[in-house]
Structures are given as structure tokens and as C-alpha cells.
Amino acid sequence: MKKAIVSSYTKGDGLLDSAKKLVQCDYTVFSTGGTYRFLHEAGIAVKELADLTGFDTLADQRVKTLSPVIYEAILSPSLREDHPLFGLKVVLVDLYPFPRAGEFEKHRELIDIGGVTLLRASAKNIPHVLPFLNSGDLMDFLDGAEISPESLAKKVFSFTSYYDSVIASSISASDLRIDHSAIALEKVCEASYGENPGERGEVFSFDPSGLCRLKVITGKKGVSFNNYYDAWIAYEAAGGRAKPAAAVVKHGNPVGAAFADSIEEAFEKAMSTDPVSAFGGIIALNREPGRELVLKLREHFMEVLIVPALSEECISLLFEKRKNLRIFIGEYDEGSPIISMRGFAGTLLVNSRIPAAANYKIVSEGNSPAPSDHMIDFGISLLRLYTSNSILLIKNNCVIGAGFGFPNRIEAMQRAILQAGDTAEGAMLLSDGFFPFADSIEIAAEAKIGWIIQPGGSLKDKKVIKRAKELGIGMMLTGERYFRH
Amino acid sequence: MKKAIVSSYTKGDGLLDSAKKLVQCDYTVFSTGGTYRFLHEAGIAVKELADLTGFDTLADQRVKTLSPVIYEAILSPSLREDHPLFGLKVVLVDLYPFPRAGEFEKHRELIDIGGVTLLRASAKNIPHVLPFLNSGDLMDFLDGAEISPESLAKKVFSFTSYYDSVIASSISASDLRIDHSAIALEKVCEASYGENPGERGEVFSFDPSGLCRLKVITGKKGVSFNNYYDAWIAYEAAGGRAKPAAAVVKHGNPVGAAFADSIEEAFEKAMSTDPVSAFGGIIALNREPGRELVLKLREHFMEVLIVPALSEECISLLFEKRKNLRIFIGEYDEGSPIISMRGFAGTLLVNSRIPAAANYKIVSEGNSPAPSDHMIDFGISLLRLYTSNSILLIKNNCVIGAGFGFPNRIEAMQRAILQAGDTAEGAMLLSDGFFPFADSIEIAAEAKIGWIIQPGGSLKDKKVIKRAKELGIGMMLTGERYFRH
């Protein structure tokens, strides 16, 4: 006679069916507490573990299964035949979830001790005992699906590591140095491929408030690794704006971004920054587009569209013409996480930015009117999104030129100005790092740039500021660097 | 009378001292197995838990503490006074480590069930019970250090999530879909700051075979987030070469790379690619530099130097002149991990590359001799390191021009050719993506490029190949794309 221990927070058809199936397959089913009552009341032949352990519950119901009788059965490499749980083969523990954004004080009663131990002990002793995290996997197994004991064990330890990591995150204490930890990951999807075809790409969520909140609708193609990456930049570039805004992204850099009085106008402006590079780009809008704009949008070849909302009709219109499109739909979240990571060669770099109040300082008045705070904020939030070294030119609430990803500042400058052409006149120029020399200021003057916004902090700041004054360019120091790689 | 449960795989002075201190502080100390014997033989008054649980060990010594007597004491919000463990306050469990590159079958006996449960249960019930992962933290606590119960609990759940994640990684089964998991992280250091000053940067190792193996020696400044990132690219750019090789990196892109018959020559060549951008760069050499080369090296302002080995004398020579330098020292590891990650906006992208045998196809013979396999391999392994879109020019085993981080291929082409100048003649050109149009081939012809190595796969491949043939340029298709963002 085979035996099973069953403990499940989900009390539904899945549990009922798998318990019935266990009985059909000649298992004696043992349980405790709520699971016992649920199964018993449903008429299933289930036995109480308390009859074996000699106690019902202890410590305010916190101790039910932590008993040597049970663990001798689960952990023995070869159990003696006269043990009351001789023949124990299946352990099903479906844990009550600990909320991902939970708080320890508020949610600690949810922390499962006994269930986790049942699972871990069973996973240690496969194949003598098989651990199941949910009744679905158990049903598959009872129905004869080929499930290796190793995969059950891997699933258990993956889950318990996730579970404990979520609990750890719920505790905000920081007075002890923590050398060993883990990042809890919830799988979102398998990307159609990795950064390149032939590579594997997996998408996980490590914070429920982030991009993964957005609903993704795909046409014929899945979402690729690069789609997600670009979608992030586009989402950020169009987000956080009081006014309607649009952005176009290619290879992780905005190749167009603008805000305007209407979303239609913002889109047209964003597309005008670099119409050539916008081909095959990722487009984000911070307002729901109407039918007319959707008809315009679908004329552009784009990989991804990101919008706060979209009608069923508009979705159909888009897929009618763009069968491979992916649409990300979701309201913009101002409190999005500011943790970024880079992982390579066994090393994970974790960066946390603590948003601080701006503290800008005008160091040269120049000959043109100073840009508004709103314009500067728009510029700086965009500047954070370009790969370093970057120079950004903004005019009329629209990016008119950008140089990024350059190993030196001069070239970034030249590319931004070249792209802007004659429109550079009177524009606001932003730099992600300070100017090491005054040469860039001269290039800006030639292009008739009105204002320069830069971090400051160079050894040559004095010379740089002096040159700006001489050349009639306004200059503002922000005291903050904006590198991104 | 207060009570403590102690179980430690480390049997040393730390354990002895903390047990003595517990006794001094009026704790009754309980223990089992090896820890009991160790303390008992050292003359410390220690009691056996078996006297309370009523059993010594079960299931081949796997069950010692999984007893309701113990867990009633640990988990009760308010323990009855007649309980034998009434007054239990401290639980010290120092777990035997599960190896990070362990194999489940080989190491499963190390998986701790009882100890992990003691820790987790205690952490759930702070401040009634305080869990300690090592005798050091316990000593600090007994010595009166201010340690919050919350931080002890956070440390426990961080550790158990790490521990279970390492176990999960040791199991290679893949027949079940895993939705919840975690990445085990070992803290390497706190970076001096994040990607920018004012941001926090933390460095973790997620694979022991990676970059974190290298020994890091710092001068006056710590290692920054960007130092690690650049060090990775430099390490890869100089690694995997049969011959002496050198690389210089700025902002995550190689601004110089070469191999040669001697490391001295390789360094000179790598520096010649872009002497301007090399200022303040990250330099990697795949051979130990001698005294003379070190004297040359220290004339360059560099942020980081990466070498397989370095004499004490040379280290002193370097720091004498470059007080802020960071030196990474370690042999190159050919089997370095090929997993890369991008984390942002709550989303983690995990990319796995499976190295495959090259399968190059010549589609145009051209007028110049075909580059050697060795040259092509050198070029492609470098090409993988540039941010997209990228074009790379190589001649005489040295990078002579590179365009990278551009939103379109033409500009990358133009920058690479502009940088190479007259030396472009006869050079090998590599592209990280296919050519969408034949226009790039014409630009290459004007610069007298000898060979083009590219993935192929464009709708216009035929036209592109035809144009290469007409213009006398050799062309090879690799069938593989090399994007990096």
C-alpha cells in the first residue's frame, strides 16, 4: 500500500481530483488541519496525521507536521517495514503564497515552516519520496506523465529559494552585512530568442511594479530579448510627462522623443527626429491613441508599440496590417523601480538610484532666454536613457539631435549637431558628463546652441564656463552625472 | 534561565568562545551530535537535545531536531512556563556549505533539512527567538552590539534563499516548467558608487568561475560599477588568444585591441588604435608584463589594469605613480560563463549563448587574399564585444577602426572608416548584423576594404553579394548575428 501526505492552501477541484486519483491509485492519503477537513467533508477517505504524530497542533497551530515520525519516513534511505508511514511515496504541499511586495510584520504569519520542510526533505530523498508543489503536477504524474524525480526536486528548491528571497525582501533591516542572498524571479516568458538568434532568452520579473505589469499582445512572433530591452527605454522616454509624449527607440537608444499638446502631434514630432533610424523601431505613447492615429501608426514598420490603453478595434486594425507586431498595454507607473542590473562573466552589478531633488545652478546667462524647468526636466530624464558618452539637443519640446555610445565627448557632440543641422540654432544642449575641455563649447557656439546643461565637476570647469560666457552661451550645472552603458 | 540551541559545522574557536560566552551570560546550552561532543569534550556545560526529544537520531542520522518539543518552543508566540525549553532565546545554526558548483547526486547528503528549519522557524518568531548563522554574529550580540532581530531574520531568509538556489542549480533536470526561482548571489563588494556618483553599486558573484575569481588590488579608490563593467569587456577582448594580446576599453567598448608575437608589441598596437579615447581607459593584457612594460604602462592614465599575473615589484611600481589604479589579477579562464543579464524596470533578461562551431561561407572571392581563420576568429570574438550597430576594421592583427552604438549601419561604417583613414586599404571589415542594402558595400569599396565578414540573412543578400563581386571585395557569410546592447 502506497502512502501520500497532502497539504494544500488551494482548496478546489484540483486538490479534490488529485486526492481522488491518489485513492484510485491505491494510496492511503494523510493530511492535517484545513486540508484534512476539506477532503473529509468531500467524502474522500483521508487519515489524520495527528493519529501518527500523537499531537494535533502546537504553538497556536504553527506546529502540525514537525514530528520525527513523519521525518523518519520522508528522510530514510530505506524505511523499516513496521513504520506507520511505510510506503510513503508522494508529498503534496501547495504553499500559501507570501506576497511579493509584502511586509514582514504584516505578513509573517504566512511564512510556512512545516510545509517548506516537508518539501525540502522530500526533495532531498528522491526518488524514495516525490515532492509536488501543486495538484496539477501530481495529477500529471498519477496520469502517467514522464516526470523525473530530479525535476521535482529542482522545482522544489527553485521555489523555496524564491519563497525565502521574497520573505527576505520584505524585511527592511540593514544593520548586518549580508554576504549570501538571492534575487527572487517569477518567469514571465521564454523570449522568442536571446539577444541574437541561436541564443536563449528568458524574461523574469524581479519586481512586480515594473514593466512586467504591462499586458503583452503578440501577433505571429513572440517577444524577443531585444524587444523587452528597447521597450523599457521607449516606456521610460515617453513616461513621466504631464503632457502627451511619444518616443521611438532603436538598439536601446531613443532616436526620437517629444511632447506636445496632443498625442498625434507628439508622435509626429518624435518621428521627425530621425525618420531613417525610426524604421523598425519601438514606439511608445503615453496617451491612448485613437482610431485615426492608429491608422497612421500602422503605416510605420515598428517592432513594438507601447500604449497605456488601446481599444479592441484599434488592436485589430494594427494586427491587420502588422502581423508581427507586439503591443505592450498598461498605464504608466510613476513609482517604477530604479534598480538596474548588468550580469556577465559570473558577475552581477546592481545599481540603485535614489531620486533626488534637482539643484541646478546657472553659471552663464548667455544671450538666449533660459529654458523652462519643465524643458530641463524633460531633457534630463531623456538624457539618462542614452548610452554614454551622450549629447542631446532639444528644441520646441522635441529631440532634434543626439550623439550617444561614443568613446569621447567631442564625437557625440559632432553627431548630435550634424543630425540637428540648421535647427540647432537656439537649441538646448545636454551632456551626460562634464566637459573635460573647452573645445566642445566652441563646437556648440559654431552651431549657435543657446544653452548648455551639464553636470560640471571637471578640473577645467572654470575655463569651460569662461568660454561659454565669452561665446554668449547660457550654461547650467546640475551637479549630477547621467552615464548609462 | 535563558536557553540556547547550538549546531555548528565549524568546530573551532569561534564556536567554543560563543558557547563559553553563552554559559557566562546564564544560558543553558543545548546541542546534538558532533557539536554536542565537541563542546562537551572542551569542558563546556552542554545538554543533549535528545534528552528532551526522546530520540537520539533517526533515518541514518538525518533526523535529530525535527521534534514537536523543539518547534513548540521556537514557534510559540508565548511559551508555557512548564515547557522544558521555556526561556529559549538563541538559536545558532552554522550550516555546512553546499558547493556552488555542486552536483545533486554527489552532494545531496550535504543538504541540510533540520538546521534550515531551525533557522527559518526562529526567524519567523523574532524577537522571541533570535537566529544566528555564525558564531561571530552571536558573539557580537552577546557582547552587547546593537543587532536588530529583524536584521537577523533578514540574514536567515537571505541565506536560505541563497542556499536553496545553489541546490536548485546543482540539479540539471528540465522536464518541468519552473515559474519561481532565484539567482544565488555571493557579495563581492560594495562598489565605490553605482553607475554614477550618488548611486549605489553592489557587486555580486552569481557564478564562481567568472570574473570574480580575479584578485582585485586597489589603491586609494575602490572599484566602481563601471570599472567592473569595462573590466569585463577588456578581459574578454584580450582573452582567448593563443598569442600575446592587449585591449583598451572605454565606456564598455574596446577602443583598441591587438595580438602580436610579444605582449609589449600587442600593447603598443592596441594603444595605437585610438590614443585619444585610450586616455583613462581600462587595459587588459593576456600575458604577465615584465618590469620594462610596467614602466611604460604606468605612463598612461588608466583606471584599471587586468593581467594574468604580476610581481610584487611591478605592483609597487604601478601604485607608486598611479595611486588610484585598480589591478585585477588572474589567469584567463577559457570556460568562462556565457550567461549575460540585463535588469531594469522590475524585469530581468537572461541570455545564454551556446558556443557553436563556425560555419563560414565565402560568397565573393574578391581581389585580396582571404583572411586566415585565426584572423577571422580574432575579429569575431572582438565583434561580439561592441555595442550594436557595430562595424569593425582589422589589419595586421590590430583593430584600426570601429563604429559602434549607432542606430544605423551606415554611420557605424562611416565612423570605422574615418578612424582607420588610409590604413583601411586591404583591411578586413566585420559587421555585427547583415547589410540591409548594398550602399555600405560601396562605402567599403571607396575605402579599399579587402574583405567583408558579415552574418548574411538580409532580403537583399543577393544584391549585396553581387555588388561586392563587382567591386572586387571578398565576402564571407557567417550565419550568425553578433548584437550586444
Short mmCIF file of C-alpha atoms in Angstrom, two decimals, chain A residues 52-286:
data_model
loop_
_atom_site.label_atom_id
_atom_site.label_comp_id
_atom_site.label_asym_id
_atom_site.label_seq_id
_atom_site.Cartn_x
_atom_site.Cartn_y
_atom_site.Cartn_z
CA LEU A 52 0.55 9.12 13.91
CA THR A 53 2.33 12.08 15.47
CA GLY A 54 0.43 11.89 18.73
CA PHE A 55 -0.42 15.60 18.74
CA ASP A 56 -2.96 17.72 16.94
CA THR A 57 -1.39 21.16 16.74
CA LEU A 58 1.04 23.05 18.94
CA ALA A 59 2.24 26.64 19.24
CA ASP A 60 -1.00 28.29 18.10
CA GLN A 61 -1.41 25.90 15.17
CA ARG A 62 2.10 26.62 13.93
CA VAL A 63 3.32 23.08 14.58
CA LYS A 64 1.43 20.24 12.92
CA THR A 65 3.83 18.06 10.98
CA LEU A 66 7.21 18.76 12.61
CA SER A 67 7.42 15.29 14.07
CA PRO A 68 10.12 12.61 13.98
CA VAL A 69 7.56 10.02 12.86
CA ILE A 70 6.95 11.94 9.64
CA TYR A 71 10.57 12.87 9.01
CA GLU A 72 11.87 9.41 9.64
CA ALA A 73 9.53 8.32 6.86
CA ILE A 74 10.46 11.11 4.48
CA LEU A 75 14.20 11.08 5.03
CA SER A 76 15.06 7.41 5.45
CA PRO A 77 17.04 5.97 2.57
CA SER A 78 15.20 2.73 3.30
CA LEU A 79 12.29 2.82 5.72
CA ARG A 80 11.66 -0.06 8.11
CA GLU A 81 8.54 -2.02 7.19
CA ASP A 82 6.88 -1.60 10.56
CA HIS A 83 6.92 2.20 10.34
CA PRO A 84 3.34 3.56 10.20
CA LEU A 85 4.24 5.56 7.07
CA PHE A 86 5.99 2.69 5.33
CA GLY A 87 5.23 3.09 1.62
CA LEU A 88 5.20 6.90 1.70
CA LYS A 89 5.80 7.97 -1.87
CA VAL A 90 4.03 11.27 -2.52
CA VAL A 91 4.21 14.57 -0.63
CA LEU A 92 2.00 17.35 -1.97
CA VAL A 93 2.46 20.75 -0.35
CA ASP A 94 0.82 23.70 -2.02
CA LEU A 95 2.07 26.69 -0.01
CA TYR A 96 0.10 29.80 0.79
CA PRO A 97 1.93 32.47 -1.23
CA PHE A 98 3.92 35.13 0.57
CA PRO A 99 3.13 38.44 -1.17
CA ARG A 100 5.95 39.75 -3.36
CA ALA A 101 5.68 43.26 -2.03
CA GLY A 102 4.87 42.01 1.45
CA GLU A 103 5.93 43.48 4.76
CA PHE A 104 7.40 41.14 7.35
CA GLU A 105 5.47 42.49 10.32
CA LYS A 106 2.19 42.39 8.45
CA HIS A 107 2.62 39.07 6.68
CA ARG A 108 4.89 36.99 8.87
CA GLU A 109 2.09 34.67 9.94
CA LEU A 110 2.05 33.48 6.32
CA ILE A 111 5.63 32.22 6.49
CA ASP A 112 5.39 28.48 6.14
CA ILE A 113 7.79 26.40 8.22
CA GLY A 114 6.30 22.91 8.22
CA GLY A 115 5.27 22.83 4.57
CA VAL A 116 8.63 24.06 3.34
CA THR A 117 10.37 21.43 5.45
CA LEU A 118 8.13 18.65 4.09
CA LEU A 119 9.02 19.74 0.56
CA ARG A 120 12.75 20.16 1.16
CA ALA A 121 13.07 16.86 2.99
CA SER A 122 11.19 15.00 0.26
CA ALA A 123 13.28 16.67 -2.44
CA LYS A 124 16.44 15.59 -0.63
CA ASN A 125 15.31 11.98 -0.60
CA ILE A 126 14.09 11.49 -4.18
CA PRO A 127 13.22 9.04 -5.65
CA HIS A 128 12.07 7.36 -2.40
CA VAL A 129 9.68 10.25 -1.88
CA LEU A 130 8.40 12.58 -4.61
CA PRO A 131 7.58 16.20 -3.72
CA PHE A 132 4.83 18.08 -5.55
CA LEU A 133 4.20 21.82 -5.33
CA ASN A 134 0.74 21.72 -6.82
CA SER A 135 -2.00 19.27 -7.63
CA GLY A 136 -1.55 19.84 -11.37
CA ASP A 137 1.92 18.29 -11.41
CA LEU A 138 0.67 15.49 -9.15
CA MET A 139 -2.25 14.72 -11.49
CA ASP A 140 0.12 14.59 -14.45
CA PHE A 141 2.30 12.16 -12.53
CA LEU A 142 -0.63 9.95 -11.50
CA ASP A 143 -1.86 10.03 -15.08
CA GLY A 144 1.45 8.53 -16.11
CA ALA A 145 3.30 11.58 -17.48
CA GLU A 146 7.06 11.16 -17.56
CA ILE A 147 8.27 13.41 -14.79
CA SER A 148 11.74 12.80 -13.46
CA PRO A 149 12.24 12.85 -9.68
CA GLU A 150 15.13 15.26 -10.28
CA SER A 151 12.86 17.79 -11.96
CA LEU A 152 10.50 17.61 -8.98
CA ALA A 153 13.41 18.26 -6.64
CA LYS A 154 14.70 21.11 -8.78
CA LYS A 155 11.25 22.67 -8.82
CA VAL A 156 11.07 22.44 -5.01
CA PHE A 157 14.45 24.06 -4.34
CA SER A 158 13.79 26.70 -7.01
CA PHE A 159 10.51 27.50 -5.33
CA THR A 160 11.81 27.55 -1.76
CA SER A 161 14.70 29.81 -2.81
CA TYR A 162 12.17 32.13 -4.46
CA TYR A 163 9.91 32.00 -1.43
CA ASP A 164 12.64 32.78 1.10
CA SER A 165 14.04 35.52 -1.10
CA VAL A 166 10.64 37.20 -1.19
CA ILE A 167 10.45 36.95 2.61
CA ALA A 168 13.96 38.39 2.93
CA SER A 169 12.97 41.34 0.73
CA SER A 170 10.02 42.03 3.00
CA ILE A 171 12.38 42.85 5.87
CA SER A 172 13.91 46.29 5.69
CA ALA A 173 16.59 45.94 8.39
CA SER A 174 20.13 46.69 7.33
CA ASP A 175 22.34 46.51 10.39
CA LEU A 176 24.04 43.23 9.47
CA ARG A 177 26.24 42.64 6.45
CA ILE A 178 24.58 40.08 4.21
CA ASP A 179 27.02 38.06 2.13
CA HIS A 180 24.66 35.46 0.74
CA SER A 181 21.32 36.25 -0.80
CA ALA A 182 19.24 35.59 -3.88
CA ILE A 183 17.03 37.52 -6.25
CA ALA A 184 13.52 36.13 -6.46
CA LEU A 185 12.40 35.65 -10.04
CA GLU A 186 9.00 34.98 -11.48
CA LYS A 187 9.14 33.73 -15.03
CA VAL A 188 7.31 35.98 -17.48
CA CYS A 189 8.07 34.12 -20.68
CA GLU A 190 10.63 32.46 -22.82
CA ALA A 191 11.74 35.09 -25.34
CA SER A 192 11.48 34.06 -28.98
CA TYR A 193 15.28 34.01 -28.79
CA GLY A 194 18.08 35.71 -26.91
CA GLU A 195 19.95 38.85 -27.85
CA ASN A 196 20.74 37.03 -31.09
CA PRO A 197 19.09 34.17 -32.97
CA GLY A 198 20.53 30.89 -31.70
CA GLU A 199 20.79 32.26 -28.18
CA ARG A 200 18.27 31.56 -25.44
CA GLY A 201 16.42 34.46 -23.86
CA GLU A 202 14.37 34.21 -20.70
CA VAL A 203 12.28 37.01 -19.25
CA PHE A 204 11.76 37.20 -15.50
CA SER A 205 10.14 39.69 -13.22
CA PHE A 206 12.11 40.66 -10.10
CA ASP A 207 9.76 43.44 -9.03
CA PRO A 208 6.01 43.26 -9.56
CA SER A 209 5.67 47.01 -10.02
CA GLY A 210 7.79 47.14 -13.16
CA LEU A 211 7.46 46.69 -16.90
CA CYS A 212 6.13 43.14 -16.47
CA ARG A 213 2.85 44.60 -15.19
CA LEU A 214 2.10 45.53 -18.78
CA LYS A 215 -0.08 43.22 -20.81
CA VAL A 216 1.67 41.93 -23.92
CA ILE A 217 -0.26 41.06 -27.06
CA THR A 218 1.69 39.38 -29.80
CA GLY A 219 0.92 38.64 -33.38
CA LYS A 220 2.74 35.91 -35.26
CA LYS A 221 6.05 36.43 -33.49
CA GLY A 222 6.93 36.21 -29.80
CA VAL A 223 8.66 38.94 -27.86
CA SER A 224 12.43 38.89 -28.20
CA PHE A 225 15.10 39.76 -25.66
CA ASN A 226 15.83 42.98 -27.53
CA ASN A 227 12.14 43.88 -27.78
CA TYR A 228 11.96 43.96 -23.99
CA TYR A 229 15.13 45.95 -23.70
CA ASP A 230 14.03 48.54 -26.23
CA ALA A 231 10.51 48.61 -24.78
CA TRP A 232 12.00 49.61 -21.45
CA ILE A 233 13.82 52.61 -22.96
CA ALA A 234 10.79 53.65 -25.00
CA TYR A 235 8.50 53.31 -21.99
CA GLU A 236 10.80 55.49 -19.90
CA ALA A 237 11.29 58.00 -22.69
CA ALA A 238 7.55 58.58 -23.12
CA GLY A 239 6.68 58.21 -19.46
CA GLY A 240 6.66 60.67 -16.60
CA ARG A 241 5.36 63.55 -18.73
CA ALA A 242 2.46 65.76 -17.75
CA LYS A 243 1.75 66.36 -21.44
CA PRO A 244 1.17 63.86 -24.24
CA ALA A 245 4.53 62.39 -25.24
CA ALA A 246 5.96 59.91 -27.73
CA ALA A 247 9.28 58.16 -28.20
CA VAL A 248 10.93 55.97 -30.81
CA VAL A 249 13.78 53.62 -29.86
CA LYS A 250 16.37 51.64 -31.80
CA HIS A 251 19.07 49.47 -30.27
CA GLY A 252 18.34 50.75 -26.79
CA ASN A 253 18.57 54.47 -27.56
CA PRO A 254 15.79 56.96 -28.27
CA VAL A 255 16.03 58.00 -31.90
CA GLY A 256 13.12 60.34 -31.37
CA ALA A 257 11.21 61.80 -28.45
CA ALA A 258 8.87 64.73 -28.00
CA PHE A 259 5.95 66.05 -26.02
CA ALA A 260 3.15 68.26 -27.32
CA ASP A 261 -0.44 69.35 -26.71
CA SER A 262 -1.83 66.27 -28.43
CA ILE A 263 -0.55 62.71 -28.71
CA GLU A 264 -0.88 62.97 -32.51
CA GLU A 265 1.47 65.94 -32.57
CA ALA A 266 3.89 64.34 -30.11
CA PHE A 267 4.09 61.26 -32.34
CA GLU A 268 4.74 63.29 -35.50
CA LYS A 269 7.47 65.24 -33.75
CA ALA A 270 9.13 62.15 -32.30
CA MET A 271 9.19 60.55 -35.75
CA SER A 272 10.75 63.66 -37.24
CA THR A 273 13.94 63.43 -35.14
CA ASP A 274 15.45 60.63 -37.23
CA PRO A 275 12.98 59.15 -39.72
CA VAL A 276 15.63 56.81 -41.17
CA SER A 277 16.55 55.15 -37.87
CA ALA A 278 12.90 55.04 -36.77
CA PHE A 279 12.29 52.30 -39.36
CA GLY A 280 11.69 49.05 -37.45
CA GLY A 281 11.75 50.91 -34.17
CA ILE A 282 9.92 50.60 -30.90
CA ILE A 283 7.26 53.26 -30.39
CA ALA A 284 5.84 54.37 -27.04
CA LEU A 285 2.97 56.77 -26.45
CA ASN A 286 1.87 57.98 -23.03
#
